[in-house]
PDB file of C-alpha atoms in Angstrom:
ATOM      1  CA  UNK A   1      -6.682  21.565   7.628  1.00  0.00           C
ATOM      2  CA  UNK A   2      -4.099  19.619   8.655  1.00  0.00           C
ATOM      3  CA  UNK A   3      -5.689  18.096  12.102  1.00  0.00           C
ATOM      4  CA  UNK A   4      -2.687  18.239  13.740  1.00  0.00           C
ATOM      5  CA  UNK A   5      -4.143  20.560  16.755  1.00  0.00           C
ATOM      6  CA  UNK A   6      -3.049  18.701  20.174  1.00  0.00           C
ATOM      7  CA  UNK A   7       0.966  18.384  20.737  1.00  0.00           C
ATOM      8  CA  UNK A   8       2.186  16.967  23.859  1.00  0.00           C
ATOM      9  CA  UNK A   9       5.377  17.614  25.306  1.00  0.00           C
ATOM     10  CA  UNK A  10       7.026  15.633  27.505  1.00  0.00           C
ATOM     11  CA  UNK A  11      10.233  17.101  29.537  1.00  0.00           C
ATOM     12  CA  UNK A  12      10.834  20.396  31.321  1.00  0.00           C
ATOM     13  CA  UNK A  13       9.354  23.267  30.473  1.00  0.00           C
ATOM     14  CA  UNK A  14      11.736  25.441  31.014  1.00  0.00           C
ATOM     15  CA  UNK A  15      14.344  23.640  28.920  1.00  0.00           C
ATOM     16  CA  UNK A  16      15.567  24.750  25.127  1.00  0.00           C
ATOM     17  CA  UNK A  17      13.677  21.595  23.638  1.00  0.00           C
ATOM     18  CA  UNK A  18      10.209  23.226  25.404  1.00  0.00           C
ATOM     19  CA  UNK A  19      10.952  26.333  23.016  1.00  0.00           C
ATOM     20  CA  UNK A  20      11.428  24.857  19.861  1.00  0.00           C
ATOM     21  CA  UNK A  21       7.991  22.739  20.473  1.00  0.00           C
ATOM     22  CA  UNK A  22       6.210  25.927  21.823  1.00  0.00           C
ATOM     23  CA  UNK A  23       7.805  27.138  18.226  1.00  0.00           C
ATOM     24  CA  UNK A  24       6.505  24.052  16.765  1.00  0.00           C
ATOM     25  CA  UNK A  25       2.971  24.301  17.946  1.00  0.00           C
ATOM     26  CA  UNK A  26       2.642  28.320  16.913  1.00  0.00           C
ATOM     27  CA  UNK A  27       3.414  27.659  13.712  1.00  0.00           C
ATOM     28  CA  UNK A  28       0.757  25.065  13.336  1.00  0.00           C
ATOM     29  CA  UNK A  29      -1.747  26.641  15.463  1.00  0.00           C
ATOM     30  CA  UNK A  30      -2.024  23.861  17.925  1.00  0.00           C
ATOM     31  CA  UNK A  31      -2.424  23.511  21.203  1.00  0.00           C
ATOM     32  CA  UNK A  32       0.905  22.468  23.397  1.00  0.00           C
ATOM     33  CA  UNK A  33       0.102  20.939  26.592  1.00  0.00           C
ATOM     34  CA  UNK A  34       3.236  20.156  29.063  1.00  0.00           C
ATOM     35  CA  UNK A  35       3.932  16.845  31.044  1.00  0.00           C
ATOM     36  CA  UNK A  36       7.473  17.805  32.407  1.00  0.00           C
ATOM     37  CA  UNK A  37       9.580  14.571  33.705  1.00  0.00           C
ATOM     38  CA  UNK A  38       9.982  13.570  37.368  1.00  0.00           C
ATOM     39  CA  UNK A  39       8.805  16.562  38.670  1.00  0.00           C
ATOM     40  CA  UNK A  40       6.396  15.979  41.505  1.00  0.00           C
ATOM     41  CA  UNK A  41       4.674  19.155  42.372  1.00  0.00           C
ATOM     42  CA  UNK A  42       3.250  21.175  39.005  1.00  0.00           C
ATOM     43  CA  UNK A  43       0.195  21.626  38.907  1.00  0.00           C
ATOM     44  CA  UNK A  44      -2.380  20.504  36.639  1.00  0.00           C
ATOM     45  CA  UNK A  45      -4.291  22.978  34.183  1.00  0.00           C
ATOM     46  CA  UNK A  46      -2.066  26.063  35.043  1.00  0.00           C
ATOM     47  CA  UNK A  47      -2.480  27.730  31.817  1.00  0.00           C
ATOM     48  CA  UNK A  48       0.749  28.614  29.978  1.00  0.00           C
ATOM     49  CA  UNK A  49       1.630  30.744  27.145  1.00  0.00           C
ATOM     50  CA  UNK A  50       5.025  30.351  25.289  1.00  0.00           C
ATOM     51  CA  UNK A  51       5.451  32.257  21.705  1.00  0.00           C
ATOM     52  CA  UNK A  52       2.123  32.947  21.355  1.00  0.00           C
ATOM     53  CA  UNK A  53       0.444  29.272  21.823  1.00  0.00           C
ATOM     54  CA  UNK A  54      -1.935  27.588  24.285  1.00  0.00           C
ATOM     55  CA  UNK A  55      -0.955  25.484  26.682  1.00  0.00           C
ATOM     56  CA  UNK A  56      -1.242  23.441  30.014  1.00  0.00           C
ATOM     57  CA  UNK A  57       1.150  22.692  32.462  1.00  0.00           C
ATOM     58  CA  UNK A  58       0.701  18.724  33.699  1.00  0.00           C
ATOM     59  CA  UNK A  59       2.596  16.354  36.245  1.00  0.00           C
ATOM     60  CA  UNK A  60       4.601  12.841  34.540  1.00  0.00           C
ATOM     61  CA  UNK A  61       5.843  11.094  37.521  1.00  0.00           C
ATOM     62  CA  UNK A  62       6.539   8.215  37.138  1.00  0.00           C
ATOM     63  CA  UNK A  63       8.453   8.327  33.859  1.00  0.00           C
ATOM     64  CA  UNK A  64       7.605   7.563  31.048  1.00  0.00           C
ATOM     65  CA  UNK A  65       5.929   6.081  29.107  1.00  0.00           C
ATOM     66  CA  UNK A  66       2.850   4.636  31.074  1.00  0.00           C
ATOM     67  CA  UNK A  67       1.572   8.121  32.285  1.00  0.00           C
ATOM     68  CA  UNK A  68       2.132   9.565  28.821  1.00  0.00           C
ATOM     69  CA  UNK A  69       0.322   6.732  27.399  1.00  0.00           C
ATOM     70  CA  UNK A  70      -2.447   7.779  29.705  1.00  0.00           C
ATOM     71  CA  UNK A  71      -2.272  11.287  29.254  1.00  0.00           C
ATOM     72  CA  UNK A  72      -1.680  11.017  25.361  1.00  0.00           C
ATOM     73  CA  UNK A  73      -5.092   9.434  25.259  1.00  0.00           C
ATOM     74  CA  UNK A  74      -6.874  11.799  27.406  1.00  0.00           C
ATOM     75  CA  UNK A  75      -5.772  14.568  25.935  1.00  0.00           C
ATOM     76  CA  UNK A  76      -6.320  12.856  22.253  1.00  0.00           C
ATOM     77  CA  UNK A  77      -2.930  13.927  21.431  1.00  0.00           C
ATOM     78  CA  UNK A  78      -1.719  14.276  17.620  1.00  0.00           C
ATOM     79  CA  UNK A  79       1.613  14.491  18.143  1.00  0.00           C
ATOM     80  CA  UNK A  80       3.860  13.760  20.981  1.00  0.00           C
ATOM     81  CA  UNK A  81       7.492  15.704  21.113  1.00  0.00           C
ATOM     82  CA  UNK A  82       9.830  14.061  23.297  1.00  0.00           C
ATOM     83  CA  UNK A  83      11.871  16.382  25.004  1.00  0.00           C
ATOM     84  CA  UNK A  84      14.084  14.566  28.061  1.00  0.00           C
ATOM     85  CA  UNK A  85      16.921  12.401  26.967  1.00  0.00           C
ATOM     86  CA  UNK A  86      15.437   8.862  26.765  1.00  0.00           C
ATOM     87  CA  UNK A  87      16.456   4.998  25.576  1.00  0.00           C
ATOM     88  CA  UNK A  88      15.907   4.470  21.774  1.00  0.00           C
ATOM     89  CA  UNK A  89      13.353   1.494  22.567  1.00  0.00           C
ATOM     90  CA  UNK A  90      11.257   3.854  25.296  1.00  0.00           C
ATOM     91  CA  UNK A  91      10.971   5.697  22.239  1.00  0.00           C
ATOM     92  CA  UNK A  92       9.964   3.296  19.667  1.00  0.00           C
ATOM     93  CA  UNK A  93       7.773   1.934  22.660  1.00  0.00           C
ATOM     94  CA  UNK A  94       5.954   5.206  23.055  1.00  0.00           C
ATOM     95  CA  UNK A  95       4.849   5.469  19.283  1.00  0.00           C
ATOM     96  CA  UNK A  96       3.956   1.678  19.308  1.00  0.00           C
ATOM     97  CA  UNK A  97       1.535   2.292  22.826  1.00  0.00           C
ATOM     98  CA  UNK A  98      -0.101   5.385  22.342  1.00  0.00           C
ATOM     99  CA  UNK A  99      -0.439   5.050  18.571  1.00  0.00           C
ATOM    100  CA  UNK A 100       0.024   8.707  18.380  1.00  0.00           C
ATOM    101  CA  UNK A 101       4.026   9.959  16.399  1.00  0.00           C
ATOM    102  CA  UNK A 102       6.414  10.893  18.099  1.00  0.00           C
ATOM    103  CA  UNK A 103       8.601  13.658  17.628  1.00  0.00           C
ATOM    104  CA  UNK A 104      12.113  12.776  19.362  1.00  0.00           C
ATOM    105  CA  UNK A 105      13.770  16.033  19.821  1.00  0.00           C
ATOM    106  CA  UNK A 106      17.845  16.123  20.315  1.00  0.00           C
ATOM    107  CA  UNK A 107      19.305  18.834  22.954  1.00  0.00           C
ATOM    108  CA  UNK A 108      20.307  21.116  20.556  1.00  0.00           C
ATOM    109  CA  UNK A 109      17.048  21.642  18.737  1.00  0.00           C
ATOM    110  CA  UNK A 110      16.410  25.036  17.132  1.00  0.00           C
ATOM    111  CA  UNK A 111      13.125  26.475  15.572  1.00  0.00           C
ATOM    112  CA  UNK A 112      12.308  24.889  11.846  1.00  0.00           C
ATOM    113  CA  UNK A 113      13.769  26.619   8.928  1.00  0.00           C
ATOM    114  CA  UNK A 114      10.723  28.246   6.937  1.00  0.00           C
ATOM    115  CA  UNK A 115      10.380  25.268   4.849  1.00  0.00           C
ATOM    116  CA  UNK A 116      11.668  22.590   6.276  1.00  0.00           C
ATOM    117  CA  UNK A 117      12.777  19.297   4.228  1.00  0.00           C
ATOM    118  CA  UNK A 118      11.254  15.864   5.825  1.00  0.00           C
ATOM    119  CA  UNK A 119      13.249  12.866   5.051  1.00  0.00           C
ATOM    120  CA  UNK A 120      11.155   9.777   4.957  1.00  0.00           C
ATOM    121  CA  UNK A 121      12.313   6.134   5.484  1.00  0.00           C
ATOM    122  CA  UNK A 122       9.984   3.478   3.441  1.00  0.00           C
ATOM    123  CA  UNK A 123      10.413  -0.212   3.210  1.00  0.00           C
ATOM    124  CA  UNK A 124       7.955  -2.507   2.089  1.00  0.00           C
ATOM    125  CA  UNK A 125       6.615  -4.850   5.035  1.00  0.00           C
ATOM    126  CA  UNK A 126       3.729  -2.718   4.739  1.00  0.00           C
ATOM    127  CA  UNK A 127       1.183  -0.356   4.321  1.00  0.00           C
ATOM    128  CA  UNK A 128       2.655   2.713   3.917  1.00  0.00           C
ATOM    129  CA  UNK A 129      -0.583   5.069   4.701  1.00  0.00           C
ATOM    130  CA  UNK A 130       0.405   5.660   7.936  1.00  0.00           C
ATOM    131  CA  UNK A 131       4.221   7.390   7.418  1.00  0.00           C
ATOM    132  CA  UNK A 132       3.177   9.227   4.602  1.00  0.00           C
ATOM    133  CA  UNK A 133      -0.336  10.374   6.100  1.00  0.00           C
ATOM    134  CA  UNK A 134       1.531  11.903   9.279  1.00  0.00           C
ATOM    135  CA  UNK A 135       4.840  13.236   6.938  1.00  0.00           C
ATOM    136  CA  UNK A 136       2.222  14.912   4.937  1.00  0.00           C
ATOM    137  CA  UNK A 137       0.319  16.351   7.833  1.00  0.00           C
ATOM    138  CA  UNK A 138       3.282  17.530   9.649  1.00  0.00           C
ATOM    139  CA  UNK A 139       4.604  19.622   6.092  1.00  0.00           C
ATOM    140  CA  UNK A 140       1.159  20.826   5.336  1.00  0.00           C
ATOM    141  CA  UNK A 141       1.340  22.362   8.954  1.00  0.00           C
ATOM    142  CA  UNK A 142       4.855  23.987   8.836  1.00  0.00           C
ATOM    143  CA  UNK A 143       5.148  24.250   4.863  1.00  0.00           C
ATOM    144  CA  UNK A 144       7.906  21.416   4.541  1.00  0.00           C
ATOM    145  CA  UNK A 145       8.522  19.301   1.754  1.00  0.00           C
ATOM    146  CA  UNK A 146       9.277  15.448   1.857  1.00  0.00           C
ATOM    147  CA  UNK A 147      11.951  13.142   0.174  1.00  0.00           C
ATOM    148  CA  UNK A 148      10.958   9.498   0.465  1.00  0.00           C
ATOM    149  CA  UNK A 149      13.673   6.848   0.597  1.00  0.00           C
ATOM    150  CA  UNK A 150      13.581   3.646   0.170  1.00  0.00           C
ATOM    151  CA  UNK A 151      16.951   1.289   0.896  1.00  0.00           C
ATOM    152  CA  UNK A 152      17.194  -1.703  -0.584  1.00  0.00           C
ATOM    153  CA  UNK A 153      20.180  -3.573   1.195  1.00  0.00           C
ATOM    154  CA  UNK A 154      23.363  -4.857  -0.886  1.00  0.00           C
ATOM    155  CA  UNK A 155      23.479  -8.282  -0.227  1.00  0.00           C
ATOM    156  CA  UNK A 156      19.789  -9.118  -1.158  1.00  0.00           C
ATOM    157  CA  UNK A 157      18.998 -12.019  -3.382  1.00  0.00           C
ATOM    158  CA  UNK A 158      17.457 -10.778  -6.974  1.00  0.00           C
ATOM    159  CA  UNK A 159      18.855  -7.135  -6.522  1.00  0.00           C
ATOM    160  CA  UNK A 160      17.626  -5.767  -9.664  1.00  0.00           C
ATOM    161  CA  UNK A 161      14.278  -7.349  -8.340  1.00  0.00           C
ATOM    162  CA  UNK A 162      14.390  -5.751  -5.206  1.00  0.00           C
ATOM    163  CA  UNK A 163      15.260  -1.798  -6.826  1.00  0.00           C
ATOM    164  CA  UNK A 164      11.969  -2.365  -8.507  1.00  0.00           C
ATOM    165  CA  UNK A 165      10.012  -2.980  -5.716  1.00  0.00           C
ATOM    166  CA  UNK A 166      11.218  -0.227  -3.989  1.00  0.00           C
ATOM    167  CA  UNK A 167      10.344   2.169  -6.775  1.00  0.00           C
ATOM    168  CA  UNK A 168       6.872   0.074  -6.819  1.00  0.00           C
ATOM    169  CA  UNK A 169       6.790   1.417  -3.108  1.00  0.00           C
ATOM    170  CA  UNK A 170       7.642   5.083  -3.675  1.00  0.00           C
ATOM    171  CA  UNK A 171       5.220   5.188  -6.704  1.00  0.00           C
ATOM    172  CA  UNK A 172       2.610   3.984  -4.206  1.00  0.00           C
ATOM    173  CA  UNK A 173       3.767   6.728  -1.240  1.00  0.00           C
ATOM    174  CA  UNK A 174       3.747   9.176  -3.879  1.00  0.00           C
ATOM    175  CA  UNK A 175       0.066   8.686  -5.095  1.00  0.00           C
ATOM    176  CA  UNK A 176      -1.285   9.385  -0.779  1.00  0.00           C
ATOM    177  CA  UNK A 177       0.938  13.055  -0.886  1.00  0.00           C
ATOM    178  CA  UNK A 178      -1.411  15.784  -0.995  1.00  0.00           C
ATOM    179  CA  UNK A 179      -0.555  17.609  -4.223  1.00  0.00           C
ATOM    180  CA  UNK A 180       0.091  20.969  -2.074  1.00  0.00           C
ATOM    181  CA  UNK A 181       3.320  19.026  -0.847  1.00  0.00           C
ATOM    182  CA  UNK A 182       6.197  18.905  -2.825  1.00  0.00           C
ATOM    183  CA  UNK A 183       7.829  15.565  -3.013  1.00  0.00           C
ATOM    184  CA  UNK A 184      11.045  13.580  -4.533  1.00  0.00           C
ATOM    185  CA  UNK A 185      11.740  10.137  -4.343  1.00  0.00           C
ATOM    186  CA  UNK A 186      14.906   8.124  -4.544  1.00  0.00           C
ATOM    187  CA  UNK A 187      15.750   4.413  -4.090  1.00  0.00           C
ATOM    188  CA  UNK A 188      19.250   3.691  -2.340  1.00  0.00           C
ATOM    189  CA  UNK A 189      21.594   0.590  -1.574  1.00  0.00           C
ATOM    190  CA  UNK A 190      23.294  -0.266   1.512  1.00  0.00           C
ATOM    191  CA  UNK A 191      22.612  -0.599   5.432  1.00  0.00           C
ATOM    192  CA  UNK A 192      19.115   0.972   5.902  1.00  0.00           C
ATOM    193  CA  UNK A 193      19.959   3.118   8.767  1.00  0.00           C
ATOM    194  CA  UNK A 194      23.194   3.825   7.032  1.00  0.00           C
ATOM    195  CA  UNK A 195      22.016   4.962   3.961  1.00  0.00           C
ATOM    196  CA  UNK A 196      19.235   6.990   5.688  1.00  0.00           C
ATOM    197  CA  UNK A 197      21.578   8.764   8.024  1.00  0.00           C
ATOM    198  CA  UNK A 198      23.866   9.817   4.820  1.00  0.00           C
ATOM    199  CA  UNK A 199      20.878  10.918   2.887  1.00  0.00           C
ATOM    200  CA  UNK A 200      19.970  12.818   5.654  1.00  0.00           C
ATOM    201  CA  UNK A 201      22.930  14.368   5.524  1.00  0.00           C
ATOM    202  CA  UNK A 202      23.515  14.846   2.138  1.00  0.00           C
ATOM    203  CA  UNK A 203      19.886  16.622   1.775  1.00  0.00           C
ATOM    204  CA  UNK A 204      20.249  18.371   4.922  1.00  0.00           C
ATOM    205  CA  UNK A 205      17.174  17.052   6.225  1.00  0.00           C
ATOM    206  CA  UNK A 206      15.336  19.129   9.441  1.00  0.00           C
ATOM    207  CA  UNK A 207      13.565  15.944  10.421  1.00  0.00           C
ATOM    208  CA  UNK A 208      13.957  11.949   9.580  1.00  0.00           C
ATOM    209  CA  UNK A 209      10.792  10.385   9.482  1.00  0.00           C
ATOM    210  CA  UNK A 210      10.367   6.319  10.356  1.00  0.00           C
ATOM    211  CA  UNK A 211       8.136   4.083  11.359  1.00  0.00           C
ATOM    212  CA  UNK A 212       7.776   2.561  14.835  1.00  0.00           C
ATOM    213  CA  UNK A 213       8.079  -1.516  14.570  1.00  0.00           C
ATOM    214  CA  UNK A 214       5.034  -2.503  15.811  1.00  0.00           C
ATOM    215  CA  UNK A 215       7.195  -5.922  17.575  1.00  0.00           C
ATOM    216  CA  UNK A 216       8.195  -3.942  20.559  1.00  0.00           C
ATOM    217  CA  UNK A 217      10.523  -6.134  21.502  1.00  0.00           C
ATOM    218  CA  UNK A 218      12.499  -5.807  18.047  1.00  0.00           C
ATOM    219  CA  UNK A 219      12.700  -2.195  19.045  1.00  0.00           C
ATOM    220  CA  UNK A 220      16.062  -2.103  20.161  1.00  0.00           C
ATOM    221  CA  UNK A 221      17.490  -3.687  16.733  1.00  0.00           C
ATOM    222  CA  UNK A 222      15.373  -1.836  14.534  1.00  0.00           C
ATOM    223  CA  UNK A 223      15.938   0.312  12.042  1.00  0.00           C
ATOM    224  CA  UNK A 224      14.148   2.947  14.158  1.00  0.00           C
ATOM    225  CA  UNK A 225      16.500   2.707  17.141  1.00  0.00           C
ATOM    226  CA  UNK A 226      19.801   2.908  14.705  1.00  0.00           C
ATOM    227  CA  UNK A 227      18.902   5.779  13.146  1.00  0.00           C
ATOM    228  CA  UNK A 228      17.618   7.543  16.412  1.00  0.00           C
ATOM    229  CA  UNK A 229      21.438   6.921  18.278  1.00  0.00           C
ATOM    230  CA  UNK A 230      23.041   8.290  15.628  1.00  0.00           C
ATOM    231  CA  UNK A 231      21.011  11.241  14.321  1.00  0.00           C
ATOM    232  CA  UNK A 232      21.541  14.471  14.894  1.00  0.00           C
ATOM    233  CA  UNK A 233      18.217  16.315  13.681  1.00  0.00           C
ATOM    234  CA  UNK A 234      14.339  15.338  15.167  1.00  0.00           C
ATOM    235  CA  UNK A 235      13.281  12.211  14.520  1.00  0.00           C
ATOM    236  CA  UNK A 236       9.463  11.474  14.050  1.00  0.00           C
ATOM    237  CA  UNK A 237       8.023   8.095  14.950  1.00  0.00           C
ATOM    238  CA  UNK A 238       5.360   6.629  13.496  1.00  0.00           C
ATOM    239  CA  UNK A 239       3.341   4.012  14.414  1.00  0.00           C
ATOM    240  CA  UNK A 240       1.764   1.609  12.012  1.00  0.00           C
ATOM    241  CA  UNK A 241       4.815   0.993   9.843  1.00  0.00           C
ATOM    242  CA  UNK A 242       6.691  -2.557   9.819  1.00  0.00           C
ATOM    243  CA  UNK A 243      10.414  -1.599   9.668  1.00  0.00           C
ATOM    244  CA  UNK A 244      12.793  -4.094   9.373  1.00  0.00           C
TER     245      UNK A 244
END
C-alpha cells in the first residue's frame, strides 16, 4: 500500500500534461480529480474517465494557488501534478501551503518508463523523513527506483568534514527506504542545483525529487527554483525539507 490514492491536477484537461497524469494515476490506482486553469464554466463533479482511471472535473478560477490550496485540502489530496506553465516560486509556494508534493510537469511530458529512476536531492538542514517518505511512496506506486544525492559545495570550510556528513545523511535516508525499493547513493561537489541537474542527466533520471523551502520567501533563490528553470524532466516538490 502505498497511500498515494488522491492526485490532483491542475491545468487543462484536454492538454498532453492531463494524459501523462491520467497515465500517472492508472498506474497507481488512484483517483485523478481535475481543476483546469482559468476556465470559468466546468462543472463540478462531472465524472471523467481517461486511461482507465477515476476522475472529476472541477473549476480553478482564480489561479492558483489559493483555490488549489482549498481544493487540495478538501479533496485530501496526496499528490498534486502541476500541469499549466507557472513561476518557479508559485511552485515552491504550492508545496509549502498545501503541505501536499507537488509534481511539476514540463510540456513535453510523456508516460513513465516501466521503471522509472527518481533522482533525489538531500542536504542536511534537516529531517529528511519527509523527501524520502514521498520518493519512496511515489516508486513503490510506479515500480521506480531512487538515487539519493547529496552536494556538498566546493568552497566550504572543512571539506573533507563536510563529504562525511553528507554520507552521514545518505546513510540516514537510506535506513527510511522500504527494502522493496532499490536505492544508490552518491555524494557530489559543486553548485547544488548544478550538480543535481548533471546527475540528472548523467543517470537519465524520469523525475528530480527536492524539497520545498519551507521560507517562502527564499523560494525564488532556492535550490528548488534553480533546478525547476532549468530541468527538463518532472520535478516533485516536497514539503518539509530545508533546502538551502
Amino acid at each position: 500500500m502505498t497511500n498515494l490514492r488522491r492526485i490532483l491536477f491542475v491545468g487543462d484537461p484536454g492538454e498532453p500534461r492531463a494524459q501523462a497524469a491520467s497515465d500517472l494515476a492508472s498506474r497507481m490506482s488512484a483517483t485523478l480529480s481535475f481543476l483546469p486553469a482559468g476556465v470559468g464554466s466546468a462543472a463540478t463533479g462531472v465524472d471523467r474517465r481517461a486511461s482507465g482511471t477515476r476522475g472529476t472535473v472541477a473549476t480553478l478560477d482564480p489561479p492558483i494557488p489559493q483555490e488549489v490550496v482549498i481544493r487540495a485540502g478538501k479533496q485530501r489530496a496526496d499528490l498534486i501534478v502541476a500541469g499549466p506553465p507557472m513561476p518557479d516560486e508559485v511552485a515552491v509556494r504550492l508545496a509549502d501551503e498545501t503541505g501536499c508534493p507537488v509534481l511539476v510537469l514540463p510540456e513535453s511530458s510523456t508516460r513513465l518508463p516501466r521503471r522509472p529512476n527518481i533522482l533525489v536531492g538531500l542536504d542536511d538542514h534537516g529531517d529528511p523523513d519527509a523527501i524520502v517518505g514521498a520518493t519512496t511512496r511515489v516508486a513503490q506506486a510506479v515500480g521506480g527506483r531512487l538515487t539519493l544525492v547529496h552536494v556538498v559545495e566546493l568552497y566550504s570550510r572543512d571539506l573533507h568534514v563536510q563529504l562525511d556528513a553528507g554520507w552521514r545523511v545518505l546513510a540516514s535516508a537510506v535506513r527510511l527506504i522500504s527494502p522493496h525499493v532499490s536505492a544508490s547513493a552518491t555524494v557530489l561537489v559543486g553548485d547544488p542545483a548544478g550538480e543535481l541537474l548533471d546527475a540528472a542527466a548523467g543517470s537519465q533520471a524520469d523525475i528530480i525529487a527536492i524539497g520545498a523551502p519551507g521560507d517562502v520567501s527564499a523560494g525564488v533563490n532556492s535550490v528548488a527554483a534553480a533546478v525547476l528553470g532549468d530541468a527538463g524532466c518532472p520535478i516533485l516538490l516536497v514539503p518539509g525539507e530545508g533546502v538551502a
